[in-house]
Coordinates of C-alpha atoms in Angstrom, one line a residue:
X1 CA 0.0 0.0 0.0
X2 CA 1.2 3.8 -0.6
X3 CA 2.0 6.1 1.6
X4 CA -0.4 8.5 2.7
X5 CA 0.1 11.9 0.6
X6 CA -0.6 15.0 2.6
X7 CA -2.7 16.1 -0.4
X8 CA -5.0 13.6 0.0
X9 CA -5.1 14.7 3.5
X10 CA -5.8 17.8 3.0
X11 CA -9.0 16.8 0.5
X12 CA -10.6 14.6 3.4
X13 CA -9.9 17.4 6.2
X14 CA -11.4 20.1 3.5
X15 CA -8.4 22.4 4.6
X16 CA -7.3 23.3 1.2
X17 CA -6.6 26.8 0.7
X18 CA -9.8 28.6 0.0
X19 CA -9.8 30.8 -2.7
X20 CA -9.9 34.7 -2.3
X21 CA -12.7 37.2 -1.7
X22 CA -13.4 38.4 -4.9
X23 CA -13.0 42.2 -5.1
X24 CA -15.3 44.0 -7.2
X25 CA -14.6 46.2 -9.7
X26 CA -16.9 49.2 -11.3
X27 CA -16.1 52.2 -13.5
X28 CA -16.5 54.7 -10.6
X29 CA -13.8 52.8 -8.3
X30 CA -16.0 51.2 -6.0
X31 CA -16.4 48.1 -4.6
X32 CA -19.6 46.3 -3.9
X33 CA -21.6 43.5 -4.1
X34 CA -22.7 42.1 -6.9
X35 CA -26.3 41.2 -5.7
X36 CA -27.2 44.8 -5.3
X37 CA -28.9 44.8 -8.7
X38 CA -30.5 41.9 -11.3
X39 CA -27.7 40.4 -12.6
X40 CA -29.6 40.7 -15.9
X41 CA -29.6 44.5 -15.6
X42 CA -26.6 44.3 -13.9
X43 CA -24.9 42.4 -17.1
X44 CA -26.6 44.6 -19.9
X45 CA -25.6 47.6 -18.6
X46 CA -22.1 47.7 -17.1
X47 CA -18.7 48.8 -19.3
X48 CA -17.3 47.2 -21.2
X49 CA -20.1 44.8 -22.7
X50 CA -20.1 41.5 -23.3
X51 CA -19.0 39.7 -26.6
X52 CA -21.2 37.5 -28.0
X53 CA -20.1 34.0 -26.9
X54 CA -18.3 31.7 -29.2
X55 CA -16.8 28.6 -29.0
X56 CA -12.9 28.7 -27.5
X57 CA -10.3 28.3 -29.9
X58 CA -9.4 24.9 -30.8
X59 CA -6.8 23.3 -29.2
X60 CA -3.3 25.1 -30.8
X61 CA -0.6 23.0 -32.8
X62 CA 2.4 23.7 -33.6
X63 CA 3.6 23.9 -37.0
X64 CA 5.4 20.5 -36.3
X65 CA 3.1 18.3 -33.2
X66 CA 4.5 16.0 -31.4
X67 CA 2.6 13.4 -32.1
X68 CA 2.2 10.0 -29.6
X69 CA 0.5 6.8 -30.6
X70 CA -0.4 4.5 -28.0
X71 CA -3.1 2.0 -26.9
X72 CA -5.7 2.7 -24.9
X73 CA -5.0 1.8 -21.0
X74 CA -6.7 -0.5 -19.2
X75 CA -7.6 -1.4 -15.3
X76 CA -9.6 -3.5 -13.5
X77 CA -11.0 -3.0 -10.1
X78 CA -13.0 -5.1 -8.4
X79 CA -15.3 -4.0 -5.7
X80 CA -15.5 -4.9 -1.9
X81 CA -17.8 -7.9 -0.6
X82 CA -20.9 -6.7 0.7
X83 CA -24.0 -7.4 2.5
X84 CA -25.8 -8.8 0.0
X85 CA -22.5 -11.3 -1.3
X86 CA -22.6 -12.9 2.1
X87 CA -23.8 -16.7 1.3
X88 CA -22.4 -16.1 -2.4
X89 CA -18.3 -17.3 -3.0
X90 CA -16.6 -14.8 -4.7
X91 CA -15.0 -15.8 -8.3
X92 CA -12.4 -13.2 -8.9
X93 CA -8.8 -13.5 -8.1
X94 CA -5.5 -11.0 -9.1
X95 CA -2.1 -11.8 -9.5
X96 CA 0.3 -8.7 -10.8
X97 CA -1.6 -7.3 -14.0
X98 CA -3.7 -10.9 -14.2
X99 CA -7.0 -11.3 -13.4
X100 CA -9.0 -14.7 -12.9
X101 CA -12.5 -15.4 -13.2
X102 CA -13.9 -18.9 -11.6
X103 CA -16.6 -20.5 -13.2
X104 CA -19.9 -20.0 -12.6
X105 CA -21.1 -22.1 -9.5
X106 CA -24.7 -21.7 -10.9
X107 CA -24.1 -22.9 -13.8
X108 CA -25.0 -26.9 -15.5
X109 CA -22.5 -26.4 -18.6
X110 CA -19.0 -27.0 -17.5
X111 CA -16.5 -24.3 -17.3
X112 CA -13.3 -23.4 -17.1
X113 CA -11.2 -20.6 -15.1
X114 CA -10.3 -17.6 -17.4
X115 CA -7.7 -15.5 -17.2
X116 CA -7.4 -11.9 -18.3
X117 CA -4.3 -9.4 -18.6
X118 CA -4.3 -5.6 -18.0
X119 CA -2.2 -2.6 -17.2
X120 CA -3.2 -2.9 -13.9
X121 CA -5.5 -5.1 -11.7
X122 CA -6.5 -3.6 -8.9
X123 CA -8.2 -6.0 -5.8
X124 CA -10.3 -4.0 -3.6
X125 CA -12.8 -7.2 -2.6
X126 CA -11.0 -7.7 0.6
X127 CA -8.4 -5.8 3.0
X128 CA -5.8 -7.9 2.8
X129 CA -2.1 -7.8 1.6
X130 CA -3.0 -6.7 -1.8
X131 CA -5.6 -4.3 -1.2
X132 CA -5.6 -1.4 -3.4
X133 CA -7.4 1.8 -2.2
X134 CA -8.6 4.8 -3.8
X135 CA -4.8 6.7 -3.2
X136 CA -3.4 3.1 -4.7
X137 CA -6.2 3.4 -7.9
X138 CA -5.1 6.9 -8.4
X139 CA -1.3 7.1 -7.8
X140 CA -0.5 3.7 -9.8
X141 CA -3.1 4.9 -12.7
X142 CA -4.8 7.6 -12.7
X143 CA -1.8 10.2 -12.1
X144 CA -0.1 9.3 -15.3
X145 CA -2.7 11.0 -17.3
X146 CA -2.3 14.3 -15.2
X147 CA 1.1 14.7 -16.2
X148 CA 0.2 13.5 -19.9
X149 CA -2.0 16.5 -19.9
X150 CA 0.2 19.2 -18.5
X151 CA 2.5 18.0 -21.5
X152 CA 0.0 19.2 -23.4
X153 CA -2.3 16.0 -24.7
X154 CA -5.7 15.7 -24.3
X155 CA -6.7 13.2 -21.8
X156 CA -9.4 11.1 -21.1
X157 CA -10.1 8.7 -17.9
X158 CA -13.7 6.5 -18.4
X159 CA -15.0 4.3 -15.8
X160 CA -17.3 1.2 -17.0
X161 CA -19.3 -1.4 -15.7
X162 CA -22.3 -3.0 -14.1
X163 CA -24.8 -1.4 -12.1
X164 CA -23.6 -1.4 -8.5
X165 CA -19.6 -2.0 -9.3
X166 CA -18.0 0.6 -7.8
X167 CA -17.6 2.9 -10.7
X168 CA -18.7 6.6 -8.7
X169 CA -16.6 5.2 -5.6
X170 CA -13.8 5.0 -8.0
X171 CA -14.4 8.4 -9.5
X172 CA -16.0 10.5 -7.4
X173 CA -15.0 9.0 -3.9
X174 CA -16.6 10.4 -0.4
X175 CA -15.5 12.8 1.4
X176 CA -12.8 10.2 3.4
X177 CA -11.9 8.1 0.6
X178 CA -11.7 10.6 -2.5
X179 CA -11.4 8.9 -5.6
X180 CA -9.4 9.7 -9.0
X181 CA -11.2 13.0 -10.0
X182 CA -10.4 15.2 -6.3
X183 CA -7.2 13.5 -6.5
X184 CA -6.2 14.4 -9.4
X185 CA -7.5 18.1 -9.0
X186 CA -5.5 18.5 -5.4
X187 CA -2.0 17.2 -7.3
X188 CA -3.2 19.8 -10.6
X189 CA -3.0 22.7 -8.5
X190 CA -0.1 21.1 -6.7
X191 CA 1.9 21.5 -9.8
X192 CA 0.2 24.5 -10.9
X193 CA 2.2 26.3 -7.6
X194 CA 5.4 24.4 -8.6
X195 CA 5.6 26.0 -11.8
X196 CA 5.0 29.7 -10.4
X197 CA 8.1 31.6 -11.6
X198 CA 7.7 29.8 -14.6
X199 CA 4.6 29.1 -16.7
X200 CA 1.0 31.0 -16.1
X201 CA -1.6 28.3 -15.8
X202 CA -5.0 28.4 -16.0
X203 CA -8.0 26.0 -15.7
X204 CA -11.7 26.0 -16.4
X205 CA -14.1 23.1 -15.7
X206 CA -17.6 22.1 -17.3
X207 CA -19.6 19.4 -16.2
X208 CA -22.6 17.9 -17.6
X209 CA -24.6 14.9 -17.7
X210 CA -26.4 12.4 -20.5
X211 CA -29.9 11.5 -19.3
X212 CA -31.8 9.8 -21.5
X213 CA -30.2 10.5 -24.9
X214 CA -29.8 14.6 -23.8
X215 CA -27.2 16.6 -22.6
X216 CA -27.1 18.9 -19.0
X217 CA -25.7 21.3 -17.6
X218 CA -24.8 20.6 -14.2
X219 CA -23.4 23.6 -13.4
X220 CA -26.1 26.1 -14.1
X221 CA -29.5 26.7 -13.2
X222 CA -31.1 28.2 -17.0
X223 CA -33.9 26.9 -18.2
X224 CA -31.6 26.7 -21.6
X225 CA -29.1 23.9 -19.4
X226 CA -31.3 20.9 -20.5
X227 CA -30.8 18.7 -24.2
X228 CA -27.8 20.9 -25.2
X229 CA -26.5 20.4 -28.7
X230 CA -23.1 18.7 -29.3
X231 CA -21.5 20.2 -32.7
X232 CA -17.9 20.6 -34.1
X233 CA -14.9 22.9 -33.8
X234 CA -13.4 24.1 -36.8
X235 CA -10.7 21.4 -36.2
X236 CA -13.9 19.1 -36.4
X237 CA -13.8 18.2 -32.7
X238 CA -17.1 17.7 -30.7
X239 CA -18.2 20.0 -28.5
X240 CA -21.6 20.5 -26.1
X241 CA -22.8 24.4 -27.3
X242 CA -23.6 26.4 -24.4
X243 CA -22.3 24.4 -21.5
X244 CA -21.2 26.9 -18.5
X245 CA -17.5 26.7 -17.7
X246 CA -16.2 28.2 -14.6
X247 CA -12.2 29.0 -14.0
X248 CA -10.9 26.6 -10.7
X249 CA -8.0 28.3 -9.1
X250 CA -7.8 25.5 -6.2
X251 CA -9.4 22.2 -5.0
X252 CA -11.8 23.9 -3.0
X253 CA -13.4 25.6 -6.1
X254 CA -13.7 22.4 -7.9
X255 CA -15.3 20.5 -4.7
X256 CA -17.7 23.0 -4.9
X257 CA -18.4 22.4 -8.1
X258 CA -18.6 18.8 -8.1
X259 CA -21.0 19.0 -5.3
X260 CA -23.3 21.3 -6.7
X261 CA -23.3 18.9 -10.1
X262 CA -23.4 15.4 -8.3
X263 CA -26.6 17.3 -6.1
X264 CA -28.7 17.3 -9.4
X265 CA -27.3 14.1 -11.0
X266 CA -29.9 11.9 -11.6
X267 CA -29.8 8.7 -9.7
X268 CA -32.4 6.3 -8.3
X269 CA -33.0 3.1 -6.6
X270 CA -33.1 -0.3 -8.5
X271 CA -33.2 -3.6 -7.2
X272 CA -28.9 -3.9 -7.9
X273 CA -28.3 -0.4 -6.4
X274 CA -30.0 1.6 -4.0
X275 CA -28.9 5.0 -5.2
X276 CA -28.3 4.1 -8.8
X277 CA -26.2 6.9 -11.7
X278 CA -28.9 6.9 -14.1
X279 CA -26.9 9.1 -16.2
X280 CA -23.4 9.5 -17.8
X281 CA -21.3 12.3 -16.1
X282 CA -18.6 14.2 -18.0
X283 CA -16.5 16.8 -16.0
X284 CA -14.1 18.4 -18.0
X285 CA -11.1 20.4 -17.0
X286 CA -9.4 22.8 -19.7
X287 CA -6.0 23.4 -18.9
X288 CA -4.0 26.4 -20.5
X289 CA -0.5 27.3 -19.8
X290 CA 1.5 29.9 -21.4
X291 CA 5.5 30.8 -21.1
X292 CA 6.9 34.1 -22.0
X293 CA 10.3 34.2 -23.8
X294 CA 11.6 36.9 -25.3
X295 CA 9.7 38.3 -28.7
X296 CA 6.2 36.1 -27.7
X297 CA 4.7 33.0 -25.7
X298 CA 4.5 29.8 -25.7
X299 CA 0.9 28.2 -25.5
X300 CA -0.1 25.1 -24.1
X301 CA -3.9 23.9 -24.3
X302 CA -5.1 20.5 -23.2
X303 CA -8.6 19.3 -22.3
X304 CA -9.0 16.7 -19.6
X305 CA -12.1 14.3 -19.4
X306 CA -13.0 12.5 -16.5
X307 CA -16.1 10.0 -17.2
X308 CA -18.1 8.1 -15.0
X309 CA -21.0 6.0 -16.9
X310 CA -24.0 4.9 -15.7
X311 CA -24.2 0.9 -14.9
X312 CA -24.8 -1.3 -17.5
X313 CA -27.7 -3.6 -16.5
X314 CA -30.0 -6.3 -17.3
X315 CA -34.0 -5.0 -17.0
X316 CA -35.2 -8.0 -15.8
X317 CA -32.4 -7.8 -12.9
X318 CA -33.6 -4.3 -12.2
X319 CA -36.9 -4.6 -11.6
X320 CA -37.3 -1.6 -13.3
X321 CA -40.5 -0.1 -14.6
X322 CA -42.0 3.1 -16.3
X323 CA -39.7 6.1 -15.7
X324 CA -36.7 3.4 -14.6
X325 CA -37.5 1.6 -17.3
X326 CA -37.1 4.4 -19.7
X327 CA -34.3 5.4 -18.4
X328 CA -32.4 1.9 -18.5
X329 CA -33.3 1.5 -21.8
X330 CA -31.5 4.5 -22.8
X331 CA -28.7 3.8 -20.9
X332 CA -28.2 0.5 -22.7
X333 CA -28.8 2.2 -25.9
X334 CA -25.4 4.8 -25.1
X335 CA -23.5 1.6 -23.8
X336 CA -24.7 -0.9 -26.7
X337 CA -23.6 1.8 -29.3
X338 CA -20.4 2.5 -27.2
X339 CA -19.7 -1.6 -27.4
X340 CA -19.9 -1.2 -31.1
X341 CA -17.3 1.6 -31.4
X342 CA -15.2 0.2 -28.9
X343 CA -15.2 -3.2 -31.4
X344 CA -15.0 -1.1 -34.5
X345 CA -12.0 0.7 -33.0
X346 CA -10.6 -2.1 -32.0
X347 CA -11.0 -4.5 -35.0
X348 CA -7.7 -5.5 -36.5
X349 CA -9.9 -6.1 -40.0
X350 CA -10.6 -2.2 -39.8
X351 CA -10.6 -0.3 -43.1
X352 CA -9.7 3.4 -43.5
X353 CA -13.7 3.1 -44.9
X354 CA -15.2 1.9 -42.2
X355 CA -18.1 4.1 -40.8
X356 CA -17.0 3.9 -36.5
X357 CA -21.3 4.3 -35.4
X358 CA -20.1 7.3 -33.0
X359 CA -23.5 9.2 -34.0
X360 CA -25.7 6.9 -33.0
X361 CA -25.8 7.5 -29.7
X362 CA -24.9 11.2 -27.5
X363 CA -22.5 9.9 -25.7
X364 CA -20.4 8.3 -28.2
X365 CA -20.7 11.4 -30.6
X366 CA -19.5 13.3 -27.4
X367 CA -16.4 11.3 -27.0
X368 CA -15.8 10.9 -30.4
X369 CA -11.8 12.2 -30.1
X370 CA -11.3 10.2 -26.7
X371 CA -12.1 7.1 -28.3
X372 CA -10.6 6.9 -31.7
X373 CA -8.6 10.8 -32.2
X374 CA -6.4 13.1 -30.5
X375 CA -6.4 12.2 -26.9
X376 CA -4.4 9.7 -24.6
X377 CA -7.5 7.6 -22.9
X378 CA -8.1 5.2 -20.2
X379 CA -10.5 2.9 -19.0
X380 CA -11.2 1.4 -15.9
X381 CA -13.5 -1.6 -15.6
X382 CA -15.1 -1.6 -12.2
X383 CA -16.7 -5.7 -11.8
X384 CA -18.3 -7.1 -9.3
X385 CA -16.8 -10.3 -7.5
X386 CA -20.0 -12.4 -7.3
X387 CA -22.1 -12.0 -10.6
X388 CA -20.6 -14.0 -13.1
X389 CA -22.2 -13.1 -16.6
X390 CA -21.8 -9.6 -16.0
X391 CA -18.0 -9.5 -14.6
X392 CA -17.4 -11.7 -18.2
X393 CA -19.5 -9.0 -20.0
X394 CA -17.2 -6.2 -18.5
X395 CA -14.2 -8.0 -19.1
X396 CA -14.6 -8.7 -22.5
X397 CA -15.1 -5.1 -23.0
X398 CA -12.2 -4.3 -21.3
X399 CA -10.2 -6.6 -23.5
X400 CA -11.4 -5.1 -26.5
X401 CA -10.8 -1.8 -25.4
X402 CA -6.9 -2.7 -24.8
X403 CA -6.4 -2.9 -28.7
X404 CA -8.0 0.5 -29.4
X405 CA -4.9 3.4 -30.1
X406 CA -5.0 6.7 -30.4
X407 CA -3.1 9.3 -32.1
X408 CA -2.6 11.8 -29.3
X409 CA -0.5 14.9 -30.4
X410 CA 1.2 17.8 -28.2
X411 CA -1.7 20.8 -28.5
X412 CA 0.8 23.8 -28.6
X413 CA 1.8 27.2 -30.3
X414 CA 4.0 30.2 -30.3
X415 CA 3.0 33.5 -30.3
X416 CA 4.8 36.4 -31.5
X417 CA 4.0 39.8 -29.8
X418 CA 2.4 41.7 -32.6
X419 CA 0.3 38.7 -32.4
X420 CA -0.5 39.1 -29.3
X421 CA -1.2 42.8 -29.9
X422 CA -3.4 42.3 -33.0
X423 CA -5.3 39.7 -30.9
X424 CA -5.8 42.0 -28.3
X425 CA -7.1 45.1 -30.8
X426 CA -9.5 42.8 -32.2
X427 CA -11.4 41.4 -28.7
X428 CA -11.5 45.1 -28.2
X429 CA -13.0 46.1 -31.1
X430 CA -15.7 42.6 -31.0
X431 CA -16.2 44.6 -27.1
X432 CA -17.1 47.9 -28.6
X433 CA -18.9 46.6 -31.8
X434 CA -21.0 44.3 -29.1
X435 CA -21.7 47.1 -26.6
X436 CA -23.7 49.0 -29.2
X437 CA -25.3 45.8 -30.2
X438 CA -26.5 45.2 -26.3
X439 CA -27.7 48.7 -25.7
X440 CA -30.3 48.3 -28.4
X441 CA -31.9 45.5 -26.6
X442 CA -34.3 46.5 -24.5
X443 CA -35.1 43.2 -22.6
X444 CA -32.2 41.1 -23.4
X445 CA -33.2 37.3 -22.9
X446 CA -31.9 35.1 -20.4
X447 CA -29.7 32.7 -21.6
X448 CA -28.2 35.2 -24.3
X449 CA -26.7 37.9 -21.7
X450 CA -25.7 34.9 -19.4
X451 CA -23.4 33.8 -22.6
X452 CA -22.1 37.4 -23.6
X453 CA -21.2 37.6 -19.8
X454 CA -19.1 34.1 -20.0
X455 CA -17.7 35.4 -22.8
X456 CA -16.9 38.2 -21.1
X457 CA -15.2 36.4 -18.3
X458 CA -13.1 34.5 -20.6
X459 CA -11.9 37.5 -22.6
X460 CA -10.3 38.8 -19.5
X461 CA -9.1 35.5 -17.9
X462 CA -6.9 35.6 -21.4
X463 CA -5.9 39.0 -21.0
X464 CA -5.2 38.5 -17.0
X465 CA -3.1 34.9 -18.5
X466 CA -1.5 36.8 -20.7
X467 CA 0.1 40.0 -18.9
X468 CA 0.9 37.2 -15.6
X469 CA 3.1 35.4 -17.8
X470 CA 5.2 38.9 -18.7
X471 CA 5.1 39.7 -15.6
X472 CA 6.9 36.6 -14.8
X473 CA 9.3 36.7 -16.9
X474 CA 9.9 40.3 -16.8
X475 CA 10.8 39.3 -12.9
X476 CA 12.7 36.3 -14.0
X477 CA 15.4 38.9 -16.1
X478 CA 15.3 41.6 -13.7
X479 CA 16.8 38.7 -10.8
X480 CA 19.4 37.9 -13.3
X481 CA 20.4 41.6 -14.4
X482 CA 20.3 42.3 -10.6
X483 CA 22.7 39.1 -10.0
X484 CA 24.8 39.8 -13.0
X485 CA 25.0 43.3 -11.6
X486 CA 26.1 42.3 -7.8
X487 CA 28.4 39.7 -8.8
X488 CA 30.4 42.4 -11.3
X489 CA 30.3 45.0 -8.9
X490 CA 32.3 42.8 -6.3
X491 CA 34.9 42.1 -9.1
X492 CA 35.4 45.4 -10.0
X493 CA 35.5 46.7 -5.9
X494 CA 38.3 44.0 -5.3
X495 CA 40.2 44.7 -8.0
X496 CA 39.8 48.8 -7.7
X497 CA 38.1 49.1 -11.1
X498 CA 35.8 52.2 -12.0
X499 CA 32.4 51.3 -11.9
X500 CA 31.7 53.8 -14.7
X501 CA 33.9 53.0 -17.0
X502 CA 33.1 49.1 -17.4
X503 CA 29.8 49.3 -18.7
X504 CA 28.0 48.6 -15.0
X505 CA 25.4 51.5 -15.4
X506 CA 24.4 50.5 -18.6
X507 CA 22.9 47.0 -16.5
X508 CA 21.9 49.7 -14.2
X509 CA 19.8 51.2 -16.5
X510 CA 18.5 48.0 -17.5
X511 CA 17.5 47.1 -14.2
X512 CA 15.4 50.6 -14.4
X513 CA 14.1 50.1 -17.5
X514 CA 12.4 46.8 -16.6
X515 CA 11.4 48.1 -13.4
X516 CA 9.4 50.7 -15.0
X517 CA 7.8 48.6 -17.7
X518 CA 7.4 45.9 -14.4
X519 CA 5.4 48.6 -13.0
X520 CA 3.1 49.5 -15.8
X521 CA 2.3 45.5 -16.7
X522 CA 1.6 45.3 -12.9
X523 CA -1.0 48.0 -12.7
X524 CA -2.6 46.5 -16.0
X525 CA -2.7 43.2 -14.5
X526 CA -4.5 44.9 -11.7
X527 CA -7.1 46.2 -13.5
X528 CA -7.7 43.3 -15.6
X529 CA -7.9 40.8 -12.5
X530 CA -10.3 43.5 -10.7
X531 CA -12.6 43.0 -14.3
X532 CA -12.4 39.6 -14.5
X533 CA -13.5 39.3 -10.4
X534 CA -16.8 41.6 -11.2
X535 CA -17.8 39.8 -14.0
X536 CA -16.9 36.4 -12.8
X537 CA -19.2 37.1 -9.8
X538 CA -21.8 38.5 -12.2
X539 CA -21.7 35.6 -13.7
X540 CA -21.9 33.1 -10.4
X541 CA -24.7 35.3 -9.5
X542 CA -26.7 33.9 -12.2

């Protein structure tokens, strides 16, 4: 077993560092709340106005990716005994990556044992010597795909299997035993704090739900959060139009967020689980990081996609009926379909003409480039250690799912600084051509001024990105013009040289220079962040 990590810790304690008061920003200089007005009036009427919302840049590439193909990774977990096991022997043993599954005492036909290899096998039916808990699941798996993404790859993590198989535990956790997706948030901003000095970083997460064949918002409370539509980027990579994001600056934030999501997840009780995921969730974290080097900035972009499905089941195991029924059939219908990509994928009679059936279901269309494109995926198969056709089911899947590969590819790009200044001149301009726009509306709708004011948001979190990582660097050259400086002075001193006459105030000057221009970038940065606070509150207000 692993060591504890204070992180982890710090996640179960909820003594993570809470994230700052926001201060509040108006045109007049004064702070306040924003609750003292509608936000609706609030957001139509306030400079500078909000650009109409579009959909954020495609991931960036280099004029020369790195590009990484791999298959797709595989675990198995299988959940504790419980309760309901007790007078039922358990048919799943783990040896290294191996997994065996006994035959089926139940059965006439006569069986053999199977065996099944993986990346990993994780045994979680009892506490003994090999017991892997959640920090075990997370550390030996899950973290690998953190660091994947701050390299810059898209990542996806997916969690499959049966009704009542541990597949939330695994994801989600409790508040105690925190599984992959708080873990993996605590060591995010972990790292995010190690690179300080270096890189700016940035994240925004999303999470939705698929209930019954339609896509929700989790995180918002519109009457427009219910059967969004997924469509594609110009790079022709899926998206869900309209779904809220919200910038995390700590594990707190995204706790909160998970909370409020998992509050309104649909779940019920079935006769295999008494508070059964009758939906698919989808929390997504968009991770941006940007270097400054002399002349422009380096751009990283990666999205990060953490899955956890509903249970495949068997109706007449259910007991379902009416609404449950409904709902199980649907869910089926997303997992059937997502058996049939998975095969397709995985088919080593594919043809380059092959038609992959990722339309024929939401969730499949949705995770189109996780499955089969530009990401670096996992999947771990959460089985049961008692039910025997449905542990085979899962680990057939799983099997298949092991010849699936990718094409992942390093989302990144450098730009120059009149780049960065042409960019800049035109959000302005969309800002100025879109405040005229707003003023004419005399009773902007709902769901449009809650999109201009995301938009909003996310114009300034670039801008705020942007001048940090100057900043930084700007620091970063000023330490070493101020070493350079102290270390000649004491060379010059002990060997009785003029100061004046070896060039020394010229570094002096340099030092001023970027002090000054420190300055200036500082107070912009100021006024930026007090922007993006108002409207980000605005926006929460909603």
């Amino acid at each position: 077993m692993l060591k504890t990590n204070p992180a982890r810790e710090n996640i179960k304690r909820g003594t993570t560092k809470a994230h700052s008061p926001l201060k509040l920003y108006n045109p007049n200089g004064n702070t306040g709340s924003p609750r003292s007005e509608s936000p609706l009036k609030a957001a139509s009427g306030i400079n500078p106005p909000p650009p109409v919302l579009t959909r954020p840049s495609s991931p960036l590439r280099c004029k020369s990716p790195v590009r990484d193909s791999a298959n797709v990774k595989v675990a198995v977990r299988v959940r504790p005994l419980i309760a309901e096991d007790a007078e039922v022997s358990c048919l799943l043993s783990m040896a290294g990556q191996d997994t065996f599954l006994s035959p089926d005492p139940t059965s006439t036909r006569q069986q053999e044992k199977r065996s099944f290899t993986f990346d990993k096998s994780f045994w979680s039916a009892s506490k003994d010597s090999n017991f892997a808990s959640q920090e075990d699941v997370y550390e030996l798996f899950g973290k690998e795909f953190l660091d994947h993404s701050l390299e810059g790859y898209n990542t996806c993590i997916f969690a499959y299997g049966q009704t009542g198989s541990g597949k939330s535990y695994t994801m989600m956790g409790t508040e105690s035993e925190p599984g992959i997706i708080p873990q993996l948030c605590s060591d995010l901003f972990e790292r995010i704090e190690q690179l300080q000095g270096i890189s700016s970083v940035s994240v925004r997460a999303s999470f939705c739900e698929i209930y019954n064949e339609q896509v929700r918002d989790l995180l918002s409370n519109a009457k427009t959060s219910t059967n969004l539509k997924i469509r594609e980027n110009s790079s022709r990579e899926p998206y869900v139009e309209g779904l809220s994001e919200f910038t995390v600056k700590n594990v707190a934030q995204v706790l909160k967020y998970l909370k409020q999501g998992n509050a309104i997840r649909a779940t019920a009780s079935t006769n295999m689980n008494s508070h059964s995921s009758r939906s698919h969730a989808v929390f997504s974290l968009e991770i941006r990081q940007l270097t400054y080097e002399d002349g422009g900035t380096e751009e990283k972009r990666s999205l990060l996609r953490l899955v956890d499905l509903a249970g495949s089941e068997r109706t007449n195991a259910t007991g379902a009926t009416g609404q449950r029924l409904r709902e199980g059939s649907n869910i089926n219908k997303s997992l059937v379909t997502l058996g049939r990509v998975i095969s397709a994928l995985a088919s080593d009679r594919r043809s380059t003409l092959q038609v992959i059936p990722y339309r024929e279901s939401v969730l499949t269309r949705l995770l189109q480039d996780s499955l089969g494109g530009n990401s670096k995926t996992a999947m771990i198969a959460c089985i049961s250690p008692t039910n025997y056709e449905q542990t085979l089911s899962t680990l057939r899947y799983a099997v298949q799912a092991k010849h699936i590969t990718t094409e992942a590819r390093v989302n990144q790009d450098r730009i120059d600084s009149e780049q960065q200044g042409a960019q800049i001149e035109e959000m302005q301009k969309r800002l100025n051509d879109l405040q005229l726009k707003l003023s004419k509306r005399d009773q902007p709708d709902e769901s449009s001024v809650i999109a201009k004011v995301a938009a909003t948001v996310r114009f300034y979190e670039d801008r705020a990105a942007l001048l940090e990582a100057r900043c930084r660097k700007l620091e970063q050259q000023n330490d070493l013009l101020t070493d350079k400086l102290e270390r000649t002075a004491q060379i010059l001193r002990t060997s009785g040289q003029s100061l004046a006459a070896t060039g020394v105030d010229r570094i002096q000057a340099l030092i001023s220079e970027y002090t000054q221009f420190g300055q200036t970038l500082s107070q912009d940065r100021e006024t930026v962040s007090n922007r993006l606070d108002y409207w980000t509150a605005i926006l929460e207000a909603m």
